[in-house]
PDB file of C-alpha atoms in Angstrom:
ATOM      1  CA  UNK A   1      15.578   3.714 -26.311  1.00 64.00           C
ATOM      2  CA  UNK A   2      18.055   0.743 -26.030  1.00 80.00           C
ATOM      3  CA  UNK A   3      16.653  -2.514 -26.218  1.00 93.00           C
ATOM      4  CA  UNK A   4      16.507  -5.072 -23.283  1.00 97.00           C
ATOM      5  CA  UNK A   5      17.603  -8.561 -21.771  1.00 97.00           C
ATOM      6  CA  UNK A   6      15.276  -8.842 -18.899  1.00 97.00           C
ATOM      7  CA  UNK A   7      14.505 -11.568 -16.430  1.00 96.00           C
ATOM      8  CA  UNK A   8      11.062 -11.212 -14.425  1.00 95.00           C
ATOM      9  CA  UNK A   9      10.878 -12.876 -10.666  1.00 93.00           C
ATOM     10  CA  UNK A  10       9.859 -11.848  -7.372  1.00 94.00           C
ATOM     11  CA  UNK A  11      14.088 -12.066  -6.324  1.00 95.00           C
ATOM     12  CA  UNK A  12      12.846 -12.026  -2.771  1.00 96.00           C
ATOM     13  CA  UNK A  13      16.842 -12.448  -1.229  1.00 95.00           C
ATOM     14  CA  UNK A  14      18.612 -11.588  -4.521  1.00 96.00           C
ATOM     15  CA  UNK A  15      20.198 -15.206  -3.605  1.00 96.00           C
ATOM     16  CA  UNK A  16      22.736 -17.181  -5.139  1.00 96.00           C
ATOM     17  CA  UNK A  17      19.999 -18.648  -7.326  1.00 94.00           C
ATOM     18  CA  UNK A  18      19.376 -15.034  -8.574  1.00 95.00           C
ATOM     19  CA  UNK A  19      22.152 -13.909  -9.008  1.00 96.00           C
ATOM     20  CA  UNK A  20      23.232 -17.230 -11.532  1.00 94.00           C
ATOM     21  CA  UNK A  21      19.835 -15.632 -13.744  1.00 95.00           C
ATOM     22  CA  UNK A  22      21.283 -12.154 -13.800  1.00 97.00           C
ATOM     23  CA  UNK A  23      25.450 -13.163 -14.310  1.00 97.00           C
ATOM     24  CA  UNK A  24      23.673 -15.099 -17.447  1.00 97.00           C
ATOM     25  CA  UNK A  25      21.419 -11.913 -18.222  1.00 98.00           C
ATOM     26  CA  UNK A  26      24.192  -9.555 -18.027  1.00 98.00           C
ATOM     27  CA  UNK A  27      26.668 -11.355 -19.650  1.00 97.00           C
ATOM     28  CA  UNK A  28      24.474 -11.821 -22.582  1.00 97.00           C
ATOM     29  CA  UNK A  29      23.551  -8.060 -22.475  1.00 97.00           C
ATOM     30  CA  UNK A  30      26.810  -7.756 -22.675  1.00 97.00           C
ATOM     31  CA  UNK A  31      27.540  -9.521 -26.018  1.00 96.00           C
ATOM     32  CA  UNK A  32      24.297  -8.474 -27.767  1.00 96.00           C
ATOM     33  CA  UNK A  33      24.313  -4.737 -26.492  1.00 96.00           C
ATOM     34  CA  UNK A  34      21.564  -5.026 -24.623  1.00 97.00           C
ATOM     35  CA  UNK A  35      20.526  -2.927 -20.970  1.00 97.00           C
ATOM     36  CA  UNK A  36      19.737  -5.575 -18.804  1.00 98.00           C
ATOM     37  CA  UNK A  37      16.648  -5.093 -16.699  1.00 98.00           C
ATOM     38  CA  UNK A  38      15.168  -6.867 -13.432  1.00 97.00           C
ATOM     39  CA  UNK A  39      11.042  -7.139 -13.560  1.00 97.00           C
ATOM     40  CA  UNK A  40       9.454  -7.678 -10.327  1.00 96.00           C
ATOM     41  CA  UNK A  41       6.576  -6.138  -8.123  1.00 95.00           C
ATOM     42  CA  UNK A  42       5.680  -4.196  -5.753  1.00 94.00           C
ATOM     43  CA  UNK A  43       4.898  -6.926  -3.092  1.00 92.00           C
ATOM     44  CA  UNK A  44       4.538 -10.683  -3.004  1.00 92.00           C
ATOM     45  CA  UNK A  45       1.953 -12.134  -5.438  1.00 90.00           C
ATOM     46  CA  UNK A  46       0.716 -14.110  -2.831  1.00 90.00           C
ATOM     47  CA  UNK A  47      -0.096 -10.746  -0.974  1.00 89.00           C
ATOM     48  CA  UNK A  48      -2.582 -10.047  -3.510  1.00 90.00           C
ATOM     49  CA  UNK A  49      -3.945 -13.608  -4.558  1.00 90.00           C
ATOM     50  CA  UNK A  50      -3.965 -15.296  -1.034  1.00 92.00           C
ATOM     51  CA  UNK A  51      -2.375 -13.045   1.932  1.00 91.00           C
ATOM     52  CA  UNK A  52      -3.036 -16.430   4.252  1.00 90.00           C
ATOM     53  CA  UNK A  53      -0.574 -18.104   2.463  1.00 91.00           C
ATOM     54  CA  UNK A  54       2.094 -15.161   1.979  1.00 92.00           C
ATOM     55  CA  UNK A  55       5.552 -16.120   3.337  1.00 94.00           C
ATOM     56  CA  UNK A  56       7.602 -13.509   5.366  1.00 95.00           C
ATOM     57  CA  UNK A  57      10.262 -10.947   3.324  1.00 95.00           C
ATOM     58  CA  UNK A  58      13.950 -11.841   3.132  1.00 96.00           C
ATOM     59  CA  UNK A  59      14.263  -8.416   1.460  1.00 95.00           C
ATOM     60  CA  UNK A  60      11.712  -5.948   1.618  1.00 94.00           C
ATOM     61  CA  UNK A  61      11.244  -3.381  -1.811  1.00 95.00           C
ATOM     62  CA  UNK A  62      13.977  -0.855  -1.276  1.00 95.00           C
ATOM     63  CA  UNK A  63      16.508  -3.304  -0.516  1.00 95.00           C
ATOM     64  CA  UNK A  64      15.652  -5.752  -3.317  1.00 97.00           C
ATOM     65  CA  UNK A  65      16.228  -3.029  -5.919  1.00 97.00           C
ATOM     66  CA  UNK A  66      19.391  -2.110  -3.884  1.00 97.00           C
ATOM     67  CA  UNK A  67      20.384  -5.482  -4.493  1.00 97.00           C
ATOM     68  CA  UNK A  68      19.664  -6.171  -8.172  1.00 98.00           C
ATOM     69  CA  UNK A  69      21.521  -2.446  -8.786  1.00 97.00           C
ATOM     70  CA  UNK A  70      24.483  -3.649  -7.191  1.00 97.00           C
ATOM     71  CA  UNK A  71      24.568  -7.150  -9.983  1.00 97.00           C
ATOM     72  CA  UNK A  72      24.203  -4.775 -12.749  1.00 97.00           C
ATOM     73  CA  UNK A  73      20.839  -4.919 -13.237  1.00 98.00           C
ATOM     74  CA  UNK A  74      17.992  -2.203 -13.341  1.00 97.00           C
ATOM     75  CA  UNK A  75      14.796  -3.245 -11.235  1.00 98.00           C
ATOM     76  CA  UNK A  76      11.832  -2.654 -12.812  1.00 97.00           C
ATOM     77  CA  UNK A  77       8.698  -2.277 -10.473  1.00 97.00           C
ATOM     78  CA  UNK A  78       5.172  -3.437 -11.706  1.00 96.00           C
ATOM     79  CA  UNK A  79       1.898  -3.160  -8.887  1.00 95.00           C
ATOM     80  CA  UNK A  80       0.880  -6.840  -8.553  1.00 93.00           C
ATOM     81  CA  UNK A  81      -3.033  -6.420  -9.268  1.00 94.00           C
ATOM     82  CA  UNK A  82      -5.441  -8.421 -10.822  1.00 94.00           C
ATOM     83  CA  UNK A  83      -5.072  -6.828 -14.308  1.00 94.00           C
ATOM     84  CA  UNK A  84      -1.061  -8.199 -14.047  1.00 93.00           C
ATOM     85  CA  UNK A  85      -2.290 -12.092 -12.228  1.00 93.00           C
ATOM     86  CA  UNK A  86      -4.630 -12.399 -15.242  1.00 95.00           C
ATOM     87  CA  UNK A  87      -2.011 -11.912 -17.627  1.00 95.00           C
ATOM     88  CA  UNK A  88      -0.793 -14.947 -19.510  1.00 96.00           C
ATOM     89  CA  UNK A  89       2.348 -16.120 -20.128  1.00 94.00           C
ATOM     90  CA  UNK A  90       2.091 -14.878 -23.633  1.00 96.00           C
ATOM     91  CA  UNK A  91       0.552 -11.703 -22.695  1.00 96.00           C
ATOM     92  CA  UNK A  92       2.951 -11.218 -20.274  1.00 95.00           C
ATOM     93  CA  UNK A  93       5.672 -11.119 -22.933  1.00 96.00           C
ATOM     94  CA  UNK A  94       3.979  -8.833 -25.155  1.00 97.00           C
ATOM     95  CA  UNK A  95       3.805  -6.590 -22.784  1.00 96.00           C
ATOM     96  CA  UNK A  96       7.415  -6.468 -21.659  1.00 96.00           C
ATOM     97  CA  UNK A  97       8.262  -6.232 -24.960  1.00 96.00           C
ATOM     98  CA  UNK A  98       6.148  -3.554 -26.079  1.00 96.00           C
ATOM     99  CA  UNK A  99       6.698  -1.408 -22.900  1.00 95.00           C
ATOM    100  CA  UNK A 100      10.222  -2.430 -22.225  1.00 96.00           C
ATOM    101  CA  UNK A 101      11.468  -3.085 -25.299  1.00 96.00           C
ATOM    102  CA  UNK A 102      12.780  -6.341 -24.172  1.00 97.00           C
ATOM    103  CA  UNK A 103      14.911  -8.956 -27.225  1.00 96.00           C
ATOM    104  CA  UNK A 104      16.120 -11.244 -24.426  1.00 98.00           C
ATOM    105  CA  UNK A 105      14.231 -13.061 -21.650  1.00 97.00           C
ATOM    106  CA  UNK A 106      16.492 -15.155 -19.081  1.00 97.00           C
ATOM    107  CA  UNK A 107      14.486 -17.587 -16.637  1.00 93.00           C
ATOM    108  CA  UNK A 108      15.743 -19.652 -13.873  1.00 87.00           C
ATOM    109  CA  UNK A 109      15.672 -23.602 -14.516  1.00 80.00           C
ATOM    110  CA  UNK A 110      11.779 -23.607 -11.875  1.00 78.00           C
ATOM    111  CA  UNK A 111      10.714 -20.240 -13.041  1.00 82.00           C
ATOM    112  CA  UNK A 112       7.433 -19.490 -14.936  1.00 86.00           C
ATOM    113  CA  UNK A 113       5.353 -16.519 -15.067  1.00 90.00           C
ATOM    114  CA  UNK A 114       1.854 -15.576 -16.242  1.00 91.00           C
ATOM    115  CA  UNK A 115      -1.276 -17.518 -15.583  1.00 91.00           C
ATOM    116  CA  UNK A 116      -0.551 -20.545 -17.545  1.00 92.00           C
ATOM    117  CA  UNK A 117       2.917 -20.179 -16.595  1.00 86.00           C
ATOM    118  CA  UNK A 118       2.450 -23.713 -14.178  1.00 89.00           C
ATOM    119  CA  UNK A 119       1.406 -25.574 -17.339  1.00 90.00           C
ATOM    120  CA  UNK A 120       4.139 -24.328 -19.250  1.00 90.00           C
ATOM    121  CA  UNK A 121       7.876 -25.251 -20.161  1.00 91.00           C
ATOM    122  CA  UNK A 122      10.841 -24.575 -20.984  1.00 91.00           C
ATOM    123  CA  UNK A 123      10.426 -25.176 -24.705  1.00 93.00           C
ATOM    124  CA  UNK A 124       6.625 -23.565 -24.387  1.00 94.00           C
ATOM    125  CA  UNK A 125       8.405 -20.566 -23.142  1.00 94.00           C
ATOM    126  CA  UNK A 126      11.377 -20.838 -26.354  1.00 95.00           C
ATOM    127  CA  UNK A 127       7.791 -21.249 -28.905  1.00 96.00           C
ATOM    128  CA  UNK A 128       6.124 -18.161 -27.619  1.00 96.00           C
ATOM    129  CA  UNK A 129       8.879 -16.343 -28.012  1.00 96.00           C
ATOM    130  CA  UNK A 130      10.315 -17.077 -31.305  1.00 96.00           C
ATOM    131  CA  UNK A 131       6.545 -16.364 -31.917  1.00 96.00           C
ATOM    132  CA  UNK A 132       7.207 -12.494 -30.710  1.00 96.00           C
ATOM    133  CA  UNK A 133      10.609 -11.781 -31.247  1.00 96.00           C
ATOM    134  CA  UNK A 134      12.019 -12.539 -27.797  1.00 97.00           C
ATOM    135  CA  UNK A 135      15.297 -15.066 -27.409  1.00 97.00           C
ATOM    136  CA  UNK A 136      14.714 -17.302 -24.309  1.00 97.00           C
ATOM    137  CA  UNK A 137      17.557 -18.672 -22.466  1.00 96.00           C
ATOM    138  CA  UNK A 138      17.388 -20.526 -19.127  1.00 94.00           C
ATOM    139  CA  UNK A 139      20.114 -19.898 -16.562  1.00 93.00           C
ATOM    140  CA  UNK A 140      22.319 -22.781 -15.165  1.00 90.00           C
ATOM    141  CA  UNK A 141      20.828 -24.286 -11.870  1.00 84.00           C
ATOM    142  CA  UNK A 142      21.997 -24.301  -8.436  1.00 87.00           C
ATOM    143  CA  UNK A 143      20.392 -27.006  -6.889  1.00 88.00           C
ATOM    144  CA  UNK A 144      18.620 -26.547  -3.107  1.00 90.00           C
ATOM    145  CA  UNK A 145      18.931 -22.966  -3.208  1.00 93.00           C
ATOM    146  CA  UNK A 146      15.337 -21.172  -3.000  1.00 93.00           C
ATOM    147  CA  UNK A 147      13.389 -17.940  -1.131  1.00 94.00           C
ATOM    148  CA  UNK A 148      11.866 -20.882   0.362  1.00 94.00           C
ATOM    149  CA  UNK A 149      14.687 -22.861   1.251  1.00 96.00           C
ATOM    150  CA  UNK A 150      16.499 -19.956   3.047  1.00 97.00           C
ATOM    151  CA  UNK A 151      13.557 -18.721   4.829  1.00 97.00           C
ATOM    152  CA  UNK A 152      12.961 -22.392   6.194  1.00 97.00           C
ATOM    153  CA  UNK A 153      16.655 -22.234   7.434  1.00 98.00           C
ATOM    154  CA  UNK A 154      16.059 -19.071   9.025  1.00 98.00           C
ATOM    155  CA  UNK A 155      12.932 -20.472  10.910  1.00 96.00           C
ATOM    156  CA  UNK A 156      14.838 -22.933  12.441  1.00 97.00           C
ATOM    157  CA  UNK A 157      17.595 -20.997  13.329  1.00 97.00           C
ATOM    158  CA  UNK A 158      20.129 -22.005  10.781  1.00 98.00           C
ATOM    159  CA  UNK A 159      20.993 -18.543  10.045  1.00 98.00           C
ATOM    160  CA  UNK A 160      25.197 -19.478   8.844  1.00 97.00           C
ATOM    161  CA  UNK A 161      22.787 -22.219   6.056  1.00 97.00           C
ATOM    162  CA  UNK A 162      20.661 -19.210   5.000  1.00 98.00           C
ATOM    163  CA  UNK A 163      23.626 -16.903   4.628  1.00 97.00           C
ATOM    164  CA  UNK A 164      25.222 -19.532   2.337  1.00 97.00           C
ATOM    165  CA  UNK A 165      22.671 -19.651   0.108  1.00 97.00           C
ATOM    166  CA  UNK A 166      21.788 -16.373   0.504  1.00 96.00           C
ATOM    167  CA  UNK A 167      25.272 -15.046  -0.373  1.00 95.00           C
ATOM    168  CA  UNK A 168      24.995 -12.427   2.434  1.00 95.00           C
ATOM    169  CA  UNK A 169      24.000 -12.455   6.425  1.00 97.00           C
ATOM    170  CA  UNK A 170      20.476 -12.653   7.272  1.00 97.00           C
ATOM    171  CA  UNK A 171      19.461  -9.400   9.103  1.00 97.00           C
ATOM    172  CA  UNK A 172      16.371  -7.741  10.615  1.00 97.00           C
ATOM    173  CA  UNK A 173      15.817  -4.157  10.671  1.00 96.00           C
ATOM    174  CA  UNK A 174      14.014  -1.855  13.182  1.00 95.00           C
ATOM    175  CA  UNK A 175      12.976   0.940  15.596  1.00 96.00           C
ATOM    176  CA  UNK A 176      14.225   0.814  19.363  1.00 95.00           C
ATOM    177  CA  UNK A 177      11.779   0.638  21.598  1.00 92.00           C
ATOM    178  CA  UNK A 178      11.545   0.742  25.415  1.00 84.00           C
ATOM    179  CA  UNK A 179      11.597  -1.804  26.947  1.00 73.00           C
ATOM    180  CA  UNK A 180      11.366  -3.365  30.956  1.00 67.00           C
ATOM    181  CA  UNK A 181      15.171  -2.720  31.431  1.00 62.00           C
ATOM    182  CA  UNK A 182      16.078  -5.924  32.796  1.00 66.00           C
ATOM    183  CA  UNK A 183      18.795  -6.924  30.676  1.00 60.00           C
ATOM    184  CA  UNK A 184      20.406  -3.185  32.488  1.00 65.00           C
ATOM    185  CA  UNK A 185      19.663  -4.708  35.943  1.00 60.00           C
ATOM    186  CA  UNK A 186      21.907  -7.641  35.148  1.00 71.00           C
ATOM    187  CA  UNK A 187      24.554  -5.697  33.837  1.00 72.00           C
ATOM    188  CA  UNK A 188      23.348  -6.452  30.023  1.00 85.00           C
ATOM    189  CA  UNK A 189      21.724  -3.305  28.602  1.00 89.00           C
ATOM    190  CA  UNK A 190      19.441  -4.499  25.693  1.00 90.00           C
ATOM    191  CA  UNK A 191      17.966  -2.503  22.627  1.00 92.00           C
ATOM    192  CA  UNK A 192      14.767  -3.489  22.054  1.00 92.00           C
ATOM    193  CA  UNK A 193      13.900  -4.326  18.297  1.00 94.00           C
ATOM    194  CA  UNK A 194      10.590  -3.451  17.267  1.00 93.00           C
ATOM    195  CA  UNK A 195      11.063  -5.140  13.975  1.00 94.00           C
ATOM    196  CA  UNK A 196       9.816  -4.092  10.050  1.00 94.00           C
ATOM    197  CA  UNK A 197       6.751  -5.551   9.377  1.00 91.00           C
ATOM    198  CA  UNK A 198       6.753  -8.805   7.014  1.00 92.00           C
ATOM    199  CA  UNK A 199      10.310  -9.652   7.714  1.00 95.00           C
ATOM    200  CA  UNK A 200      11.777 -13.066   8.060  1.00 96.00           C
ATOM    201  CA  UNK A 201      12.700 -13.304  11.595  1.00 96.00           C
ATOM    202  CA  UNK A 202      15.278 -15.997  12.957  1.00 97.00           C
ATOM    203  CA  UNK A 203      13.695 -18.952  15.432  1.00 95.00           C
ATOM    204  CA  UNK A 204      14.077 -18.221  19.374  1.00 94.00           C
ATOM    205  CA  UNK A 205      17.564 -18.946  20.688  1.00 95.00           C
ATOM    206  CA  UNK A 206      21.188 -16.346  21.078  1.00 96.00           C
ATOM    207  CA  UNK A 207      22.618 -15.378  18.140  1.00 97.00           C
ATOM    208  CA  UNK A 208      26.274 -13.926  17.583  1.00 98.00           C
ATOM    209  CA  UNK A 209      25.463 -10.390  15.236  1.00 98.00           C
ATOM    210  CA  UNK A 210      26.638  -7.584  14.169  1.00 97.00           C
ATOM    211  CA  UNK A 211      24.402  -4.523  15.049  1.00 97.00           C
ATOM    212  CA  UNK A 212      24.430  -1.682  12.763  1.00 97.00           C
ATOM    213  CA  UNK A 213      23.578   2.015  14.317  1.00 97.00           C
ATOM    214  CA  UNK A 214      21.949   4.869  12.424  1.00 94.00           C
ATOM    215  CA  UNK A 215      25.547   6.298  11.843  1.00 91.00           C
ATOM    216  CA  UNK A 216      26.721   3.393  10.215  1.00 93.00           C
ATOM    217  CA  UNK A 217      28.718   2.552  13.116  1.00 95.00           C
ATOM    218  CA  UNK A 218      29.379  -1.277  13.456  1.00 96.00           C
ATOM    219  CA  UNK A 219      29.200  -3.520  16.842  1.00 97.00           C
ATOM    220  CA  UNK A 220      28.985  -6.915  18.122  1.00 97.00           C
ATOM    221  CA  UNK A 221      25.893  -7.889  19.138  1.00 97.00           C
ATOM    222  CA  UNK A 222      24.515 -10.979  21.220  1.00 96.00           C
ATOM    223  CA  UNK A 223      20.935 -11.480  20.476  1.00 96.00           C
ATOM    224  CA  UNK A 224      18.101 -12.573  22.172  1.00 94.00           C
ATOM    225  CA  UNK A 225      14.827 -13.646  20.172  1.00 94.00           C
ATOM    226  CA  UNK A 226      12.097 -15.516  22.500  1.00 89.00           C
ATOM    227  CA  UNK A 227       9.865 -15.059  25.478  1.00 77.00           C
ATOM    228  CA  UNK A 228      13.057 -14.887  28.665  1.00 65.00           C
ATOM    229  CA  UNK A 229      12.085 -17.811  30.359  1.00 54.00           C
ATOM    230  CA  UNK A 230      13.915 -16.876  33.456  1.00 54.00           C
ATOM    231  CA  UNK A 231      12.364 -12.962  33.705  1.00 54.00           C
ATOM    232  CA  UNK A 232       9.395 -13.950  31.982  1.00 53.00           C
ATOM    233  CA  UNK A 233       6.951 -10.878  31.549  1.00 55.00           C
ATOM    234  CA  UNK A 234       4.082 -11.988  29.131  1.00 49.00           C
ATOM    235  CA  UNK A 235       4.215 -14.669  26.610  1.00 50.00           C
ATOM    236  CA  UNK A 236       5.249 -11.842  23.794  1.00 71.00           C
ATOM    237  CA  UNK A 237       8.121 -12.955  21.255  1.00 80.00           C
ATOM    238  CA  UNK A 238      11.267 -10.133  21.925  1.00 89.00           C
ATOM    239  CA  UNK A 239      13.819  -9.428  20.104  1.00 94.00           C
ATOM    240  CA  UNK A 240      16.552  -7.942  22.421  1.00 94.00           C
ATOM    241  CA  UNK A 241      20.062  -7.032  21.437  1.00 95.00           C
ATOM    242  CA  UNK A 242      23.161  -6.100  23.905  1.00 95.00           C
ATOM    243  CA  UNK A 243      25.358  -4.078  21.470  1.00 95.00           C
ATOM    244  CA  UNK A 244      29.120  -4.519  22.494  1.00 96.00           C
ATOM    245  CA  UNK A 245      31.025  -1.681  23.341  1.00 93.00           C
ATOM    246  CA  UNK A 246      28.037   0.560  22.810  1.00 92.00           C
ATOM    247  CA  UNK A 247      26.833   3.765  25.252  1.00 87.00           C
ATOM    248  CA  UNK A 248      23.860   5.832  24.581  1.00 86.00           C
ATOM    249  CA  UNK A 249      20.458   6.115  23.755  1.00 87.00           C
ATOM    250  CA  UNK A 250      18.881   4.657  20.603  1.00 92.00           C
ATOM    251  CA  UNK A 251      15.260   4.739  21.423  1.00 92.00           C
ATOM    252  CA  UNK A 252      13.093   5.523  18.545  1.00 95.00           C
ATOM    253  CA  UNK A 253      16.236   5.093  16.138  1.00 96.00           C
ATOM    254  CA  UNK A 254      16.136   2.525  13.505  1.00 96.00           C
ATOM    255  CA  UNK A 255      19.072  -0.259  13.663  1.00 97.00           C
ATOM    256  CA  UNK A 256      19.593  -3.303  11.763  1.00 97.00           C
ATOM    257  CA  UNK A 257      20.780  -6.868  13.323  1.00 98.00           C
ATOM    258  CA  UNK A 258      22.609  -9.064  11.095  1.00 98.00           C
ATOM    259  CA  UNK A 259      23.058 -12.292  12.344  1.00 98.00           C
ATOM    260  CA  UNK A 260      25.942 -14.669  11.938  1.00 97.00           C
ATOM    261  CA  UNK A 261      25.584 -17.510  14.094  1.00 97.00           C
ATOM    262  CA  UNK A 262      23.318 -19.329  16.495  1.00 97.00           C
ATOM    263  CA  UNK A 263      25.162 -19.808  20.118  1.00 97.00           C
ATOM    264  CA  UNK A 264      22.239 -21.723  22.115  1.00 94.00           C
ATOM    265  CA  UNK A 265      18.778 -22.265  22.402  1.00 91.00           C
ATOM    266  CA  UNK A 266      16.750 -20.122  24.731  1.00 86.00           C
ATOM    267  CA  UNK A 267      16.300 -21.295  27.983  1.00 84.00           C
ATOM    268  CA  UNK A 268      15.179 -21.356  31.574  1.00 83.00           C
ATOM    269  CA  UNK A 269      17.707 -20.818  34.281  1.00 80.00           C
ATOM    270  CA  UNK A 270      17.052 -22.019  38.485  1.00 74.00           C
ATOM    271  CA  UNK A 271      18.546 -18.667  39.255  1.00 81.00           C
ATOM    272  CA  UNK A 272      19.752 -15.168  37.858  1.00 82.00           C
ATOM    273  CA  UNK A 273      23.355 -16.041  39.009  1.00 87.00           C
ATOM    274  CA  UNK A 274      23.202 -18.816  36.184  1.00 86.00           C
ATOM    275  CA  UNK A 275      21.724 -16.332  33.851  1.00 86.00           C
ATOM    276  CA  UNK A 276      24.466 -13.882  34.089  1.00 88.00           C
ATOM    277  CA  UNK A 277      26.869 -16.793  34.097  1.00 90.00           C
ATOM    278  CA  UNK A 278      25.509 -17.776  30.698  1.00 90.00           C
ATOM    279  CA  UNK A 279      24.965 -14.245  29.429  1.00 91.00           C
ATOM    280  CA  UNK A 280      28.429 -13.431  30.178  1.00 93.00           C
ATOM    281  CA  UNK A 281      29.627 -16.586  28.426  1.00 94.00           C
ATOM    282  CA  UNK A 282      27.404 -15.653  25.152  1.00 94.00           C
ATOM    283  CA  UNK A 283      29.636 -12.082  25.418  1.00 94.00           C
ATOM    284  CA  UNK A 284      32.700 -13.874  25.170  1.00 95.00           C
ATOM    285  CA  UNK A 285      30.984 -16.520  22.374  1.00 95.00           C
ATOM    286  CA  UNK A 286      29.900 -13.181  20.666  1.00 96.00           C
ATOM    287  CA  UNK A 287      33.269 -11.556  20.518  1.00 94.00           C
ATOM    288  CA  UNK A 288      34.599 -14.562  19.054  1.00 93.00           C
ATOM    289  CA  UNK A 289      32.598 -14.685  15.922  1.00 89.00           C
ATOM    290  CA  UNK A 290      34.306 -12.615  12.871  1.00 77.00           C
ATOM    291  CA  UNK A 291      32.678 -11.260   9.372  1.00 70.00           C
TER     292      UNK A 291
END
């Protein structure tokens, strides 16, 4: 078998901060003829240690290894358990390089791993593995960018912040499910996102998207996430999308929003005249917007 650089992270996002780790991981790989190699888990540590405290997805598992493929990387998938929390930092690198036959360990400038891992640092991390055979390099830094930082911009609505850092549009994937049809009454047909579980999910307001339909085929979208004020039915959270140009039925087909902007907040109009005023003005807002 080859030997390996690896890096080992949850890379919820694959974000600009990740991607600085693995362009240092894979350029070294490069020079020392190494396969580079991604370690992360099955599901959010916190989802095992303390589910109270587990953050929402910007990437759920299949599209986090699509993403680490696509910067050169292979994703390596461990089941976060207590046997793997319990590991130490030390024991952690045995076993990666026993298993994966791993030379090379990159880690971002805030990154630690392994029990200890919070006591540990930089240098600790160079000792142990000078102690086992592994090289440890640290990857530039890119200040303010974070999982964290780009889920708290999508929170608040910021989604054109999170896509900075993110390097790519924040989107939301799901099944089309009925809905009360008002949005047809007004002249605004709406899919009705029933979205995948554990996924960030933009604050209420209208967003400018782009909706993307089982075929692959690609749309504008203005997007409503919030309770409708004006047509209220329930205090549920919907997330409704009018798809631009679109005709037919996508109930029970899976679509994915990716959002670009945020037009307005969501809010209460004294009549449905003014709403379809507004709505039709978010159309025109919409088809403004370009990828």
């Amino acid at each position: 078998m080859k030997r390996r650089g690896a890096a080992i992270g949850t890379f919820d996002g694959v974000h600009r901060g990740h991607k600085s780790v693995l362009k240092t991981l894979t350029d070294l790989c490069s020079l020392k003829g190494l396969e580079p190699v991604a370690i992360t888990f099955d599901r959010h540590p916190l989802a095992h240690i303390d589910p109270s405290r587990m953050p929402p997805s910007l990437t759920l598992l299949p599209k986090k290894k699509e993403l680490l493929n696509r910067n050169g990387v292979m994703p390596v998938v461990y089941q976060f358990n207590e046997d793997l929390r319990c590991l130490t930092a030390e024991q952690w690198m045995l076993k990666i390089r026993d298993e994966l036959e791993v030379d090379l360990l990159v880690i971002g400038y805030d990154n630690t791993f392994g029990c200890d891992g919070i006591n540990l640092s930089l240098n600790d991390y160079r000792n142990l593995g000078k102690k086992l055979g592994i090289e440890v390099v640290e990857a530039p830094e890119l200040k303010g960018i974070s999982s964290s930082a780009i889920r708290k911009a999508i929170r608040a609505g910021h989604v054109d912040k999170a896509a900075e850092m993110a390097d790519r549009l924040p989107s939301v994937s799901g099944i089309v499910v009925p809905g009360n049809k008002l949005g047809r009454s007004l002249g605004f047909p709406t899919a009705n996102l029933q979205a995948e579980e554990g996924i960030a999910i933009p604050g209420n307001g209208v967003y400018a998207a782009q909706a993307v339909l089982p075929a692959g085929e690609r749309f504008p979208a203005m997007v409503n996430i919030g309770t409708r004020p004006t047509v209220r039915r329930g205090m549920d959270t919907v997330i409704e999308a009018h798809i631009i140009g679109w005709q037919g039925d996508l109930y029970g087909k899976k679509i994915k929003l990716r959002f670009i902007t945020r037009l307005r907040d969501e809010i209460r109009f004294d009549s449905i005249e003014d709403l379809k005023r507004q709505l039709e003005e978010d159309r025109q807002n919409t088809l403004k917007k370009k990828l």
